[in-house]
Amino acid sequence: MVPVVSIVGKSDSGKTTLIEKLIPELKRRGYRVGAIKHDAHRFEMDHEGKDTYRHFHAGADTVVISSAEKMAMQKRVARQLTINELVEQFVNDVDIVLTEGYKSADKPKIEVFRSAVHSAPLCTDRDNRIALASDVDVDVSVPRFHIDDAVAIADFIETTFLKK
Amino acid sequence: MVPVVSIVGKSDSGKTTLIEKLIPELKRRGYRVGAIKHDAHRFEMDHEGKDTYRHFHAGADTVVISSAEKMAMQKRVARQLTINELVEQFVNDVDIVLTEGYKSADKPKIEVFRSAVHSAPLCTDRDNRIALASDVDVDVSVPRFHIDDAVAIADFIETTFLKK
C-alpha cells in the first residue's frame, strides 16, 4: 500500500499552498507523488461544452479522455470512496500520496495552522496528527515546522514514510 | 472484457452529438455506459486556480478529487494508453464503452457521415466498420442508419454487443 499523509487544517489555513510546495520538493527528490482532494460540495472539473462534458452530462457512468501526455476521468459513484479505495484503484503507481482534507479518516495528518486566520488548531491529540505546520510557535506534542518551510516538512515526510 | 464500439468519422461529422443521444438511450435500457475520447491535442480538463489544478500543475503524477456523487482524476502518462488499458484500469465497471475517435484502433466502428459537410466517408472496408450513420443513403456493405436515429443505432448496438 502506498503511504498516505493527509494535509488538514481549517478553511483558508493554507493547505493547498503547502501541498503546492511539497509536491515539487518531493518530485525533486525523485519520488512519484499523488494528490487526493476531498470535496464536500459538488465539484465540476470539466468545461461546459467540451466533448467529455457532453458525454458525462448525457449520463455516462464514466468518461475518459486520453492523450499521449495525460489522461483524465470522471466517474459517478454510489458513495464517497475511501482514501484506500481511491489509492488502490487509481493512485497505486506513486511513491506517496498527499491528501488535502480527510480529517476524519485514519491516515497520519500534518495540520496547517495560521494564527493570522484562526485562533486555534483544528486537530486534537486524538486525530493522529504527526506534525504541525504553523506561522507561530505552538506548544504541541508533535514536531512543529514553519508553515513556509516546505523543505523541512518534505524532509520529515521523507524520513517518516519513504526511507523506512 | 467490456465490449467497446468506436464512433468515428471526419471532423464535425457529428460524433459527439450521436454519442450524446446513444448514452441516454442505452442508459434507459438499463446498461451502464462508459465513454472514452481520444485527444490528439493538449486537453485541459480542469479549471485554472482550482485546488486540483494547482496540485497537478505543481507536478503531481496523479490528482484525484472525490465527493459522495462522483470522482475525477488526472494522470500523467509516458505514452498514449490503449483502449484496452483504459477500459481494464478505469472503465471496467460498465456494460459497454463508446469511444469517440480511435479510428486506427482495432475496435468495431460505427462511422458518422454527413454529406452536408464531407463528400465521402472516412472508413474503407478494411477499417472494421460495422455500420454507417449518415444523412443520405450510401451504398455500403454494412447496415446503414439515419444519423439522427439513435434508437435504431442503440438497437443495433444492443443486439450486436449486449444480447449475445
Short mmCIF file of C-alpha atoms in Angstrom, two decimals:
data_model
loop_
_atom_site.label_atom_id
_atom_site.label_comp_id
_atom_site.label_asym_id
_atom_site.label_seq_id
_atom_site.Cartn_x
_atom_site.Cartn_y
_atom_site.Cartn_z
CA MET A 1 0.00 0.00 0.00
CA VAL A 2 1.27 3.44 -0.97
CA PRO A 3 1.88 5.63 2.12
CA VAL A 4 -0.65 8.42 2.57
CA VAL A 5 -0.24 11.67 4.51
CA SER A 6 -3.21 13.96 4.97
CA ILE A 7 -2.69 17.71 4.98
CA VAL A 8 -5.52 19.02 7.13
CA GLY A 9 -6.48 22.33 8.67
CA LYS A 10 -9.30 24.77 8.94
CA SER A 11 -10.63 26.61 5.90
CA ASP A 12 -8.13 29.06 4.39
CA SER A 13 -5.29 27.85 6.59
CA GLY A 14 -3.06 27.29 3.57
CA LYS A 15 -3.41 23.56 2.84
CA THR A 16 -3.31 23.89 -0.95
CA THR A 17 -0.38 26.29 -0.81
CA LEU A 18 1.63 23.87 1.33
CA ILE A 19 0.79 20.92 -0.92
CA GLU A 20 1.74 23.03 -3.92
CA LYS A 21 5.22 23.45 -2.35
CA LEU A 22 5.60 19.87 -1.11
CA ILE A 23 4.87 18.24 -4.46
CA PRO A 24 7.79 19.78 -6.39
CA GLU A 25 10.06 19.30 -3.36
CA LEU A 26 9.23 15.57 -3.28
CA LYS A 27 9.43 15.30 -7.06
CA ARG A 28 12.89 16.94 -6.97
CA ARG A 29 13.96 14.10 -4.70
CA GLY A 30 12.86 11.55 -7.28
CA TYR A 31 9.54 10.41 -5.84
CA ARG A 32 6.30 9.93 -7.74
CA VAL A 33 3.56 11.85 -5.98
CA GLY A 34 -0.22 11.56 -5.97
CA ALA A 35 -2.68 14.10 -4.58
CA ILE A 36 -6.24 13.43 -3.45
CA LYS A 37 -8.69 16.13 -2.53
CA HIS A 38 -11.82 15.59 -0.51
CA ASP A 39 -14.75 17.51 -1.90
CA ALA A 40 -17.79 18.09 0.27
CA HIS A 41 -19.57 20.17 -2.35
CA ARG A 42 -20.44 19.47 -5.96
CA PHE A 43 -17.31 19.99 -7.93
CA GLU A 44 -17.38 20.47 -11.69
CA MET A 45 -13.99 19.64 -13.07
CA ASP A 46 -14.80 19.77 -16.76
CA HIS A 47 -15.62 22.71 -19.01
CA GLU A 48 -19.18 23.11 -20.27
CA GLY A 49 -19.47 22.29 -23.95
CA LYS A 50 -16.39 20.09 -24.16
CA ASP A 51 -16.98 16.63 -25.64
CA THR A 52 -16.21 14.89 -22.33
CA TYR A 53 -18.58 17.26 -20.54
CA ARG A 54 -21.30 16.38 -23.05
CA HIS A 55 -20.65 12.62 -22.62
CA PHE A 56 -20.85 12.90 -18.83
CA HIS A 57 -23.94 15.08 -18.79
CA ALA A 58 -25.62 12.76 -21.29
CA GLY A 59 -25.49 10.23 -18.45
CA ALA A 60 -22.27 8.25 -18.95
CA ASP A 61 -21.20 6.44 -15.79
CA THR A 62 -17.54 7.02 -16.56
CA VAL A 63 -15.90 9.31 -19.09
CA VAL A 64 -12.24 9.27 -20.03
CA ILE A 65 -10.12 11.50 -22.23
CA SER A 66 -6.70 10.24 -23.20
CA SER A 67 -3.72 11.85 -24.91
CA ALA A 68 -0.04 10.95 -25.26
CA GLU A 69 0.79 13.07 -22.19
CA LYS A 70 -2.04 12.55 -19.74
CA MET A 71 -5.47 11.10 -19.22
CA ALA A 72 -8.43 12.33 -17.26
CA MET A 73 -11.50 10.54 -15.97
CA GLN A 74 -14.80 11.34 -14.30
CA LYS A 75 -16.79 8.56 -12.68
CA ARG A 76 -20.18 8.55 -10.96
CA VAL A 77 -20.08 6.79 -7.59
CA ALA A 78 -22.82 5.47 -5.31
CA ARG A 79 -20.99 6.73 -2.21
CA GLN A 80 -17.85 8.59 -1.27
CA LEU A 81 -14.91 6.25 -1.90
CA THR A 82 -12.41 5.84 0.93
CA ILE A 83 -8.82 7.00 0.60
CA ASN A 84 -7.70 3.37 0.43
CA GLU A 85 -10.17 2.59 -2.37
CA LEU A 86 -9.03 5.62 -4.35
CA VAL A 87 -5.34 4.80 -3.87
CA GLU A 88 -5.73 1.11 -4.71
CA GLN A 89 -7.79 1.73 -7.83
CA PHE A 90 -6.41 4.95 -9.23
CA VAL A 91 -3.20 6.09 -7.50
CA ASN A 92 -1.28 2.86 -7.00
CA ASP A 93 1.61 3.89 -9.23
CA VAL A 94 3.21 6.53 -7.00
CA ASP A 95 5.58 6.52 -4.01
CA ILE A 96 3.46 8.71 -1.76
CA VAL A 97 0.01 10.28 -1.71
CA LEU A 98 -0.79 13.62 -0.13
CA THR A 99 -4.44 14.24 0.62
CA GLU A 100 -5.98 17.64 1.09
CA GLY A 101 -8.59 17.28 3.78
CA TYR A 102 -9.88 13.94 5.07
CA LYS A 103 -9.53 14.98 8.70
CA SER A 104 -11.92 12.22 9.79
CA ALA A 105 -10.03 9.45 8.01
CA ASP A 106 -7.45 7.49 9.98
CA LYS A 107 -4.39 8.48 7.96
CA PRO A 108 -1.44 10.30 9.60
CA LYS A 109 -2.02 14.04 9.41
CA ILE A 110 0.06 17.16 9.12
CA GLU A 111 -2.03 20.09 10.28
CA VAL A 112 -1.64 23.53 8.75
CA PHE A 113 -2.42 26.31 11.23
CA ARG A 114 -2.23 30.03 10.59
CA SER A 115 -2.72 32.17 13.68
CA ALA A 116 -3.34 35.12 11.37
CA VAL A 117 -6.60 33.43 10.33
CA HIS A 118 -7.67 31.14 13.18
CA SER A 119 -7.34 31.29 16.93
CA ALA A 120 -6.64 27.59 17.50
CA PRO A 121 -5.63 24.48 15.52
CA LEU A 122 -8.19 22.01 14.20
CA CYS A 123 -6.83 18.71 15.50
CA THR A 124 -6.52 17.31 18.98
CA ASP A 125 -4.10 14.62 20.04
CA ARG A 126 -6.70 12.01 19.15
CA ASP A 127 -6.61 12.90 15.45
CA ASN A 128 -3.40 11.05 14.54
CA ARG A 129 -1.65 14.35 13.95
CA ILE A 130 2.04 13.66 13.37
CA ALA A 131 3.21 17.24 12.81
CA LEU A 132 2.05 20.84 12.82
CA ALA A 133 2.95 23.47 10.23
CA SER A 134 2.18 26.90 11.64
CA ASP A 135 3.08 30.56 11.43
CA VAL A 136 3.70 30.82 15.18
CA ASP A 137 5.20 28.63 17.86
CA VAL A 138 2.55 26.34 19.32
CA ASP A 139 3.00 24.03 22.27
CA VAL A 140 2.25 20.62 20.75
CA SER A 141 3.48 17.11 21.42
CA VAL A 142 4.46 16.53 17.77
CA PRO A 143 7.17 18.03 15.56
CA ARG A 144 6.39 21.62 14.54
CA PHE A 145 7.55 23.30 11.36
CA HIS A 146 7.21 26.77 9.99
CA ILE A 147 4.29 26.85 7.55
CA ASP A 148 6.57 28.12 4.76
CA ASP A 149 9.37 25.61 5.31
CA ALA A 150 8.40 23.05 2.70
CA VAL A 151 11.94 21.67 2.62
CA ALA A 152 11.88 20.73 6.32
CA ILE A 153 8.38 19.30 6.01
CA ALA A 154 9.42 17.27 2.96
CA ASP A 155 12.45 16.05 4.97
CA PHE A 156 10.05 14.93 7.70
CA ILE A 157 7.75 13.16 5.20
CA GLU A 158 10.71 11.51 3.52
CA THR A 159 12.20 10.28 6.79
CA THR A 160 8.87 9.09 8.16
CA PHE A 161 7.37 7.42 5.09
CA LEU A 162 9.90 7.00 2.31
CA LYS A 163 13.18 5.99 3.93
CA LYS A 164 11.98 3.40 6.37
CA MET B 1 -13.59 -7.60 -21.23
CA VAL B 2 -16.23 -4.89 -21.61
CA PRO B 3 -17.39 -4.55 -25.25
CA VAL B 4 -16.18 -1.42 -26.99
CA VAL B 5 -17.69 0.35 -30.01
CA SER B 6 -15.87 3.25 -31.60
CA ILE B 7 -17.85 6.13 -33.06
CA VAL B 8 -15.62 7.50 -35.78
CA GLY B 9 -15.93 10.00 -38.58
CA LYS B 10 -14.32 13.05 -40.05
CA SER B 11 -14.13 16.29 -38.12
CA ASP B 12 -17.52 17.92 -37.50
CA SER B 13 -19.42 14.91 -38.79
CA GLY B 14 -21.49 14.74 -35.60
CA LYS B 15 -19.73 12.09 -33.48
CA THR B 16 -20.29 13.82 -30.14
CA THR B 17 -23.92 14.56 -30.96
CA LEU B 18 -24.59 10.92 -31.80
CA ILE B 19 -22.83 9.70 -28.63
CA GLU B 20 -24.82 12.25 -26.65
CA LYS B 21 -28.00 10.59 -27.95
CA LEU B 22 -26.81 6.98 -27.64
CA ILE B 23 -25.78 7.25 -23.98
CA PRO B 24 -29.23 8.11 -22.57
CA GLU B 25 -30.83 5.61 -24.95
CA LEU B 26 -28.57 2.81 -23.63
CA LYS B 27 -28.96 4.03 -20.02
CA ARG B 28 -32.76 3.95 -20.46
CA ARG B 29 -32.41 0.25 -21.32
CA GLY B 30 -30.61 -0.36 -18.05
CA TYR B 31 -27.00 -0.53 -19.21
CA ARG B 32 -24.02 1.13 -17.56
CA VAL B 33 -22.14 3.11 -20.18
CA GLY B 34 -18.58 4.39 -20.39
CA ALA B 35 -17.24 6.92 -22.88
CA ILE B 36 -13.64 7.35 -23.95
CA LYS B 37 -12.42 10.22 -26.09
CA HIS B 38 -9.15 10.22 -27.98
CA ASP B 39 -7.38 13.55 -27.73
CA ALA B 40 -4.66 14.36 -30.21
CA HIS B 41 -4.11 17.83 -28.81
CA ARG B 42 -3.34 19.06 -25.30
CA PHE B 43 -6.58 18.98 -23.42
CA GLU B 44 -7.03 20.92 -20.19
CA MET B 45 -9.91 19.40 -18.30
CA ASP B 46 -9.53 21.28 -15.03
CA HIS B 47 -10.19 24.92 -14.22
CA GLU B 48 -7.22 27.21 -13.55
CA GLY B 49 -6.91 28.10 -9.89
CA LYS B 50 -8.88 25.13 -8.54
CA ASP B 51 -7.06 23.10 -5.89
CA THR B 52 -6.78 20.04 -8.13
CA TYR B 53 -5.41 22.24 -10.94
CA ARG B 54 -2.81 23.60 -8.52
CA HIS B 55 -1.87 20.08 -7.38
CA PHE B 56 -1.45 18.88 -10.96
CA HIS B 57 0.49 21.90 -12.14
CA ALA B 58 2.75 21.65 -9.07
CA GLY B 59 3.87 18.39 -10.67
CA ALA B 60 1.71 15.66 -9.14
CA ASP B 61 1.75 12.48 -11.22
CA THR B 62 -1.89 11.79 -10.42
CA VAL B 63 -4.54 14.02 -8.87
CA VAL B 64 -7.94 12.90 -7.67
CA ILE B 65 -10.96 14.75 -6.37
CA SER B 66 -13.65 12.72 -4.68
CA SER B 67 -17.16 13.53 -3.49
CA ALA B 68 -20.18 11.44 -2.49
CA GLU B 69 -21.53 11.64 -6.07
CA LYS B 70 -18.54 11.39 -8.34
CA MET B 71 -14.78 11.38 -8.56
CA ALA B 72 -12.39 12.79 -11.08
CA MET B 73 -8.77 12.04 -11.83
CA GLN B 74 -5.94 13.36 -13.96
CA LYS B 75 -2.87 11.24 -14.52
CA ARG B 76 0.36 11.90 -16.38
CA VAL B 77 1.30 9.09 -18.74
CA ALA B 78 4.52 8.21 -20.54
CA ARG B 79 2.62 7.28 -23.70
CA GLN B 80 -0.92 7.17 -25.03
CA LEU B 81 -2.69 4.30 -23.27
CA THR B 82 -4.55 1.84 -25.48
CA ILE B 83 -8.34 1.48 -25.31
CA ASN B 84 -7.89 -1.90 -23.63
CA GLU B 85 -5.60 -0.44 -20.98
CA LEU B 86 -8.02 2.40 -20.27
CA VAL B 87 -11.00 0.06 -20.06
CA GLU B 88 -9.25 -2.50 -17.87
CA GLN B 89 -7.89 0.06 -15.44
CA PHE B 90 -10.56 2.73 -15.33
CA VAL B 91 -13.79 1.68 -17.08
CA ASN B 92 -14.18 -1.95 -16.09
CA ASP B 93 -17.45 -1.37 -14.20
CA VAL B 94 -19.76 -0.73 -17.15
CA ASP B 95 -21.66 -2.87 -19.68
CA ILE B 96 -20.41 -1.09 -22.78
CA VAL B 97 -17.90 1.56 -23.75
CA LEU B 98 -18.39 4.00 -26.61
CA THR B 99 -15.25 5.68 -27.85
CA GLU B 100 -15.17 8.93 -29.76
CA GLY B 101 -12.39 8.63 -32.29
CA TYR B 102 -9.77 5.87 -32.26
CA LYS B 103 -10.19 5.15 -35.96
CA SER B 104 -6.79 3.42 -36.06
CA ALA B 105 -7.57 1.07 -33.16
CA ASP B 106 -8.94 -2.36 -33.97
CA LYS B 107 -12.33 -1.98 -32.26
CA PRO B 108 -15.59 -2.33 -34.23
CA LYS B 109 -16.59 1.06 -35.59
CA ILE B 110 -19.76 2.93 -36.39
CA GLU B 111 -18.95 5.73 -38.79
CA VAL B 112 -20.81 9.02 -38.73
CA PHE B 113 -21.01 10.64 -42.16
CA ARG B 114 -22.72 13.89 -43.03
CA SER B 115 -22.88 14.62 -46.74
CA ALA B 116 -23.70 18.22 -45.86
CA VAL B 117 -20.14 18.57 -44.54
CA HIS B 118 -18.00 15.97 -46.32
CA SER B 119 -18.04 14.47 -49.78
CA ALA B 120 -17.11 10.91 -48.77
CA PRO B 121 -16.96 8.72 -45.64
CA LEU B 122 -13.74 8.24 -43.66
CA CYS B 123 -13.55 4.44 -43.43
CA THR B 124 -12.94 1.80 -46.01
CA ASP B 125 -13.96 -1.82 -45.71
CA ARG B 126 -10.62 -2.58 -44.07
CA ASP B 127 -11.40 -0.42 -41.04
CA ASN B 128 -13.67 -2.87 -39.21
CA ARG B 129 -16.65 -0.62 -39.84
CA ILE B 130 -19.78 -2.45 -38.72
CA ALA B 131 -22.34 0.26 -39.53
CA LEU B 132 -22.74 3.69 -41.06
CA ALA B 133 -24.85 6.53 -39.66
CA SER B 134 -25.40 9.10 -42.36
CA ASP B 135 -27.70 11.86 -43.56
CA VAL B 136 -28.03 10.33 -47.03
CA ASP B 137 -28.28 6.85 -48.45
CA VAL B 138 -24.83 5.45 -49.14
CA ASP B 139 -24.05 2.21 -50.88
CA VAL B 140 -22.13 0.29 -48.21
CA SER B 141 -21.78 -3.36 -47.32
CA VAL B 142 -22.76 -2.80 -43.67
CA PRO B 143 -26.03 -1.77 -42.02
CA ARG B 144 -26.84 1.91 -42.58
CA PHE B 145 -28.87 4.09 -40.22
CA HIS B 146 -30.07 7.64 -40.36
CA ILE B 147 -27.66 9.84 -38.42
CA ASP B 148 -30.49 11.09 -36.19
CA ASP B 149 -31.99 7.66 -35.46
CA ALA B 150 -30.30 6.97 -32.13
CA VAL B 151 -32.98 4.43 -31.21
CA ALA B 152 -32.22 2.22 -34.22
CA ILE B 153 -28.48 2.57 -33.68
CA ALA B 154 -28.89 1.68 -29.99
CA ASP B 155 -30.96 -1.35 -31.08
CA PHE B 156 -28.09 -2.39 -33.32
CA ILE B 157 -25.51 -1.92 -30.55
CA GLU B 158 -27.69 -3.82 -28.09
CA THR B 159 -28.25 -6.73 -30.48
CA THR B 160 -24.63 -6.91 -31.54
CA PHE B 161 -22.85 -6.47 -28.20
CA LEU B 162 -25.22 -6.73 -25.28
CA LYS B 163 -27.65 -9.53 -26.07
CA LYS B 164 -25.30 -12.14 -27.36
#
